[in-house]
Coordinates of C-alpha atoms and ligand atoms in Angstrom, one line a residue:
M26 CA 0.8 13.1 -21.7
D27 CA 0.1 9.8 -19.8
T28 CA 0.0 9.5 -16.1
F29 CA 3.5 8.1 -15.9
T30 CA 5.1 11.0 -17.8
A31 CA 3.0 13.6 -16.0
T32 CA 3.9 12.1 -12.6
A33 CA 7.6 12.0 -13.4
A34 CA 7.5 15.7 -14.3
R35 CA 5.5 16.6 -11.1
T36 CA 8.0 14.5 -9.0
T37 CA 10.8 16.7 -10.0
R38 CA 8.9 19.8 -8.9
L39 CA 7.8 18.1 -5.6
R40 CA 11.4 17.2 -4.7
S41 CA 12.4 20.9 -4.5
E42 CA 9.2 21.7 -2.6
I43 CA 10.1 18.9 -0.1
A44 CA 13.6 20.2 0.3
A45 CA 12.3 23.8 1.0
H46 CA 9.4 22.9 3.4
P47 CA 9.8 19.3 4.8
G48 CA 7.6 20.1 7.8
R49 CA 4.5 20.8 5.6
H50 CA 4.3 17.2 4.3
R51 CA 3.6 13.7 5.5
I52 CA 4.8 10.6 3.6
L53 CA 2.8 7.4 3.6
T54 CA 4.2 4.3 1.9
G55 CA 4.2 0.6 2.4
E56 CA 4.5 -2.9 1.3
R57 CA 2.8 -6.3 1.4
P58 CA 4.5 -8.6 4.0
T59 CA 4.5 -11.6 1.7
G60 CA 8.2 -12.5 2.2
R61 CA 11.7 -11.3 2.9
L62 CA 12.8 -7.9 1.6
H63 CA 15.5 -8.1 -1.1
L64 CA 18.0 -6.0 -2.9
G65 CA 15.3 -4.8 -5.3
H66 CA 13.3 -3.3 -2.4
L67 CA 16.4 -1.7 -0.9
F68 CA 17.3 0.2 -4.1
G69 CA 13.7 0.6 -5.3
T70 CA 12.1 2.1 -2.2
I71 CA 13.8 1.8 1.2
L72 CA 16.8 4.0 0.4
E73 CA 14.4 6.6 -1.0
R74 CA 12.5 6.5 2.3
V75 CA 15.7 7.1 4.2
R76 CA 16.6 10.1 2.1
L77 CA 13.2 11.6 2.6
Q78 CA 13.2 11.0 6.3
Q79 CA 16.7 12.6 6.5
Q80 CA 15.3 15.7 4.8
G81 CA 12.9 16.0 7.8
V82 CA 9.6 14.8 6.4
E83 CA 7.5 12.7 8.8
T84 CA 7.0 9.2 7.4
F85 CA 4.5 6.4 7.9
V86 CA 5.1 2.9 6.6
V87 CA 2.2 0.4 6.4
L88 CA 2.9 -3.3 6.6
A89 CA -0.1 -4.1 4.5
D90 CA -1.2 -7.4 6.0
Y91 CA -4.7 -7.4 4.7
Q92 CA -3.3 -6.8 1.3
V93 CA -1.5 -10.2 1.5
I94 CA -4.8 -12.0 0.9
T95 CA -5.8 -10.2 -2.2
D96 CA -4.4 -12.9 -4.4
R97 CA -3.5 -15.8 -2.1
D98 CA -5.5 -18.1 0.2
S99 CA -3.2 -18.0 3.2
L100 CA -1.2 -15.3 5.1
G101 CA 1.9 -17.5 5.4
D102 CA 4.4 -16.4 8.1
V103 CA 2.9 -13.0 8.2
R104 CA 4.1 -12.0 11.7
E105 CA 7.7 -13.0 10.8
N106 CA 7.5 -11.2 7.5
V107 CA 6.3 -8.0 9.2
V108 CA 9.0 -8.2 11.9
E109 CA 11.8 -9.0 9.4
A110 CA 10.7 -6.2 7.1
V111 CA 10.9 -3.7 9.9
R112 CA 14.3 -5.0 10.9
D113 CA 15.5 -4.3 7.3
N114 CA 13.9 -0.8 7.3
L115 CA 15.6 0.1 10.6
A116 CA 18.9 -1.4 9.5
A117 CA 18.7 0.8 6.3
G118 CA 18.4 3.9 8.4
L119 CA 14.8 4.6 9.2
D120 CA 14.4 6.0 12.7
P121 CA 11.4 4.9 14.7
R122 CA 11.3 8.3 16.3
R123 CA 10.6 9.9 12.9
T124 CA 8.9 7.0 11.1
T125 CA 5.7 5.2 12.2
F126 CA 5.5 1.5 11.3
F127 CA 2.0 -0.1 11.5
T128 CA -0.1 -3.0 10.3
H129 CA -3.6 -2.8 8.8
S130 CA -4.9 -5.4 11.2
A131 CA -4.2 -3.3 14.3
I132 CA -6.1 -0.2 13.1
P133 CA -9.8 -1.0 12.9
E134 CA -10.7 2.7 12.3
L135 CA -8.5 2.7 9.2
N136 CA -10.3 -0.3 7.8
Q137 CA -13.7 1.4 8.5
L138 CA -12.9 4.2 6.1
L139 CA -13.2 1.6 3.4
L140 CA -17.1 1.8 3.6
P141 CA -17.6 5.5 2.8
F142 CA -14.8 5.3 0.3
L143 CA -16.4 2.4 -1.6
S144 CA -19.5 4.6 -2.0
L145 CA -17.4 7.1 -3.9
V146 CA -16.2 4.9 -6.8
T147 CA -17.9 2.9 -9.5
E148 CA -17.5 -0.7 -10.2
A149 CA -16.4 0.2 -13.8
E150 CA -13.6 2.4 -12.4
L151 CA -12.3 -0.5 -10.3
H152 CA -12.4 -2.8 -13.3
R153 CA -10.4 -0.3 -15.4
N154 CA -7.4 -0.3 -13.0
P155 CA -4.5 -1.6 -15.1
T156 CA -2.5 -3.1 -12.1
V157 CA -5.6 -5.0 -10.9
K158 CA -6.2 -6.2 -14.5
A159 CA -2.6 -7.5 -14.7
E160 CA -2.9 -9.2 -11.3
A161 CA -6.2 -10.8 -12.2
E162 CA -4.6 -12.2 -15.4
A163 CA -1.6 -13.5 -13.4
A164 CA -4.0 -15.2 -11.0
G165 CA -5.6 -17.0 -13.9
R166 CA -8.9 -17.6 -12.2
G167 CA -11.9 -15.6 -11.2
I168 CA -10.8 -12.8 -8.9
G169 CA -11.9 -12.2 -5.3
A170 CA -13.8 -9.1 -4.4
L171 CA -10.8 -8.0 -2.3
L172 CA -8.5 -8.0 -5.3
L173 CA -10.9 -5.7 -7.1
T174 CA -11.4 -3.3 -4.1
Y175 CA -7.9 -3.3 -2.5
P176 CA -7.0 0.0 -4.3
V177 CA -9.8 1.6 -2.3
H178 CA -8.4 0.1 0.9
Q179 CA -5.1 1.5 -0.1
A180 CA -6.7 4.9 -0.3
A181 CA -7.7 4.4 3.3
D182 CA -4.0 3.7 4.1
I183 CA -3.0 7.0 2.6
L184 CA -5.9 9.2 3.7
F185 CA -6.3 8.0 7.3
C186 CA -3.2 9.9 8.3
K187 CA -3.6 12.6 5.6
G188 CA -0.5 11.5 3.8
D189 CA 0.2 13.9 1.0
L190 CA 3.3 12.4 -0.6
I191 CA 3.2 8.8 -1.7
P192 CA 6.5 7.3 -2.9
V193 CA 5.6 4.4 -5.1
G194 CA 6.8 2.4 -8.1
K195 CA 5.0 2.5 -11.5
D196 CA 2.7 -0.4 -10.5
N197 CA 1.1 1.6 -7.8
L198 CA 0.4 4.8 -9.7
P199 CA -3.2 3.8 -10.6
H200 CA -3.9 3.4 -6.9
V201 CA -2.6 6.9 -6.0
E202 CA -4.7 8.2 -8.9
L203 CA -7.8 6.5 -7.4
T204 CA -6.9 7.9 -4.0
R205 CA -6.8 11.4 -5.4
T206 CA -10.3 10.8 -6.9
I207 CA -11.6 9.6 -3.6
A208 CA -10.2 12.5 -1.7
R209 CA -11.6 15.0 -4.1
R210 CA -15.1 13.3 -4.2
F211 CA -15.2 13.0 -0.4
D212 CA -14.4 16.7 0.0
E213 CA -16.9 17.8 -2.7
R214 CA -19.7 15.8 -1.2
Y215 CA -19.0 16.3 2.5
G216 CA -16.7 19.3 2.9
P217 CA -12.9 19.6 3.2
V218 CA -11.3 16.7 5.2
F219 CA -8.6 15.2 3.0
P220 CA -5.6 16.6 1.1
V221 CA -5.3 15.4 -2.5
P222 CA -2.1 13.4 -2.3
E223 CA 0.7 13.3 -4.9
A224 CA 2.7 10.2 -6.0
L225 CA 6.4 10.5 -5.8
L226 CA 7.8 8.2 -8.5
T227 CA 10.9 6.5 -7.2
D228 CA 13.6 7.3 -9.7
T229 CA 15.8 4.1 -9.4
P230 CA 15.3 1.9 -12.4
E231 CA 14.0 -1.5 -11.8
L232 CA 16.8 -3.8 -10.5
P233 CA 17.0 -7.0 -12.6
G234 CA 17.2 -10.2 -10.7
L235 CA 19.7 -13.0 -11.1
D236 CA 18.0 -14.2 -14.4
G237 CA 17.6 -10.7 -15.9
R238 CA 13.9 -10.5 -15.2
K239 CA 12.7 -8.0 -12.6
M240 CA 14.0 -9.0 -9.1
S241 CA 11.1 -10.6 -7.4
K242 CA 10.7 -13.2 -4.7
S243 CA 8.1 -15.1 -6.7
Y244 CA 10.6 -15.5 -9.6
G245 CA 13.2 -17.0 -7.2
N246 CA 15.8 -14.6 -8.6
A247 CA 16.1 -12.3 -5.6
I248 CA 18.9 -11.7 -3.1
A249 CA 17.4 -11.4 0.4
L250 CA 18.9 -8.5 2.5
G251 CA 19.0 -10.8 5.5
A252 CA 20.7 -13.8 3.8
T253 CA 24.1 -14.8 4.9
E254 CA 27.2 -14.2 2.7
D255 CA 27.3 -18.0 1.9
E256 CA 23.7 -18.1 1.0
T257 CA 24.2 -15.1 -1.2
A258 CA 27.2 -16.6 -3.0
A259 CA 25.3 -19.9 -3.5
A260 CA 22.3 -18.2 -5.0
I261 CA 24.5 -16.3 -7.4
R262 CA 26.4 -19.5 -8.3
R263 CA 23.0 -21.1 -9.2
A264 CA 22.1 -18.3 -11.6
R265 CA 21.8 -19.4 -15.2
T266 CA 24.4 -17.8 -17.4
D267 CA 26.1 -19.1 -20.6
S268 CA 29.4 -20.6 -21.6
E269 CA 30.8 -17.6 -23.6
R270 CA 34.2 -16.5 -22.1
L271 CA 33.8 -12.9 -23.0
I272 CA 31.5 -11.2 -20.5
A273 CA 29.5 -8.4 -22.1
F274 CA 26.4 -6.4 -21.0
D275 CA 23.7 -7.4 -23.5
P276 CA 20.3 -7.7 -21.6
E277 CA 18.4 -8.8 -24.7
H278 CA 20.6 -11.7 -25.8
R279 CA 22.3 -12.6 -22.5
P280 CA 19.8 -11.9 -19.8
G281 CA 21.5 -14.0 -17.1
V282 CA 24.9 -12.6 -17.6
S283 CA 23.5 -9.0 -17.8
G284 CA 21.4 -9.5 -14.7
L285 CA 24.5 -10.4 -12.7
L286 CA 26.4 -7.5 -14.2
A287 CA 23.6 -5.1 -13.3
T288 CA 23.5 -6.4 -9.8
A289 CA 27.2 -6.1 -9.2
A290 CA 27.2 -2.6 -10.9
V291 CA 24.5 -1.2 -8.8
C292 CA 26.2 -2.4 -5.6
R293 CA 29.4 -0.7 -6.6
G294 CA 27.9 2.4 -8.0
V295 CA 29.4 1.9 -11.5
A296 CA 28.0 1.0 -15.0
P297 CA 27.4 -2.6 -15.9
E298 CA 29.8 -2.2 -18.9
D299 CA 32.6 -1.3 -16.5
V300 CA 32.1 -4.5 -14.6
A301 CA 32.1 -6.5 -17.8
A302 CA 35.3 -4.8 -19.0
E303 CA 37.0 -5.7 -15.7
I304 CA 36.1 -9.4 -16.1
G305 CA 36.9 -9.5 -19.8
T306 CA 37.3 -13.1 -20.9
G307 CA 37.1 -14.5 -17.4
G308 CA 33.8 -16.3 -18.1
S309 CA 30.8 -17.0 -15.9
A310 CA 32.8 -18.3 -12.9
A311 CA 34.7 -15.0 -12.6
L312 CA 31.5 -13.0 -13.2
K313 CA 29.8 -14.9 -10.4
Q314 CA 32.6 -14.4 -8.0
V315 CA 32.8 -10.7 -8.7
T316 CA 29.0 -10.4 -8.3
A317 CA 29.0 -12.2 -5.0
E318 CA 31.8 -10.1 -3.7
S319 CA 30.1 -6.9 -4.8
V320 CA 26.8 -7.8 -3.2
N321 CA 28.2 -9.1 0.0
G322 CA 30.6 -6.1 0.3
F323 CA 27.7 -3.7 -0.3
L324 CA 25.4 -5.4 2.2
R325 CA 27.9 -6.1 4.9
A326 CA 27.2 -3.0 6.9
H327 CA 23.4 -3.4 6.5
R328 CA 23.6 -7.0 7.7
E329 CA 25.7 -6.0 10.7
R330 CA 23.2 -3.4 11.7
R331 CA 20.4 -5.8 11.1
A332 CA 21.9 -8.4 13.3
R333 CA 22.0 -5.9 16.2
I334 CA 18.3 -5.3 15.9
S335 CA 16.5 -8.2 17.6
P336 CA 13.1 -9.4 16.5
D337 CA 11.7 -8.3 19.9
E338 CA 13.1 -4.8 19.4
A339 CA 11.4 -4.6 16.0
A340 CA 8.1 -5.9 17.5
E341 CA 8.3 -3.1 20.1
V342 CA 8.7 -0.6 17.3
I343 CA 5.6 -1.9 15.6
R344 CA 3.6 -1.9 18.8
A345 CA 4.5 1.7 19.4
G346 CA 3.8 2.6 15.7
N347 CA 0.4 0.8 15.9
A348 CA -0.6 2.8 18.9
R349 CA 0.3 6.1 17.3
A350 CA -1.3 5.2 13.9
R351 CA -4.5 4.1 15.8
E352 CA -4.8 7.4 17.6
I353 CA -4.6 9.3 14.3
A354 CA -7.1 6.9 12.7
I355 CA -9.6 7.4 15.5
A356 CA -9.4 11.2 15.1
T357 CA -9.8 11.0 11.3
L358 CA -12.7 8.6 11.4
D359 CA -14.4 10.9 13.9
E360 CA -13.8 13.8 11.5
V361 CA -15.2 11.8 8.6
R362 CA -18.3 10.9 10.6
A363 CA -18.9 14.5 11.6
A364 CA -18.5 15.6 8.0
M365 CA -21.0 12.9 6.9
G366 CA -23.5 13.7 9.6
M367 CA -22.9 10.4 11.3
R368 CA -21.5 11.7 14.6
Y369 CA -24.7 10.9 16.4
G370 CA -23.7 11.2 20.0
F371 CA -25.4 8.0 21.0
Ligands
LIG408 N1 0.5 -2.0 -2.9 C1 1.8 -1.7 -2.3 C2 2.8 -2.7 -2.9 O1 2.6 -3.1 -4.0 C3 1.8 -1.7 -0.8 C4 0.9 -0.7 -0.2 C5 -0.1 -0.9 0.6 C6 1.1 0.7 -0.3 N2 -0.7 0.3 1.0 C7 0.1 1.3 0.5 C8 2.0 1.6 -1.0 C9 -0.1 2.7 0.6 C10 1.8 2.9 -0.9 C11 0.8 3.5 -0.1 O2 3.7 -3.1 -2.3

């Protein structure tokens, strides 16, 4: 059984354990603040976070700012991206009293865990990571040392707060696997400090973007949660479809049409085939209109809540989250040093 199948099976078992004992667990998850959050993020991860939080599990969300520079030379508008991401998370229903939002850059003690953790993995193990391999190929040039080692840094994100449940998509499974290895090796070498965390595979299928490929900001096929209704309709009108009148769901031969159908369908909670049947021979214009109405209708409440959360309010949530995360990181680093025989007292 491969890691993916094994994790999918474990996830089912974990979900009943969470429902039975939410207070025994701590969730850590996060994202790279490289741009605005879109519909794919909402369906892929954020709504899942909200469900877990509502079950009563304590949640941590890292806005992984040091991870932005793994594959790019500049941070861009990183402050704005962090603030806007938190506004979207809050608008979706995450409650700052139960969820701690923080950034890498504010937590020096988290970053310091990287050093002992790097000593626990081999260079060959890092080179074998399939996600890093794919990212290196996409970069198409020699890779920086941070790209190679960021999965170890991600282990520090998870272990500094002793997170034991890690909701991630498929791409991040190798990183959770490495985190498990690091936790085990640390505990074997220095004594019990860390739990061995489990990945929680998010069960929503990947949302296709406006062109049928995976929804991603870098493909320019995404619908930002914070866009206006007009911007949303305009982006949908620009989507490439075809001139066939009969609208049908056929992802292989009609990726553009099918991407729009899938987007409309997921927003209405129906099957793409049902949306297609409704449009019938209305052609692309009708399809685009229906899709824009479905997306805007679905996002209306989110956008209203979002508008009521000011950037200052989000910044305050991050400030408080950073303070709390830092306290935990200080305590964990102290424990790590004690276990390693490095709590010198001078
Ligand atoms: N690598 C994750 C992504 O692709 C973001 C992330 C950073 C993360 N640190 C994490 C996810 C810790 C889960 C746990 O967006």
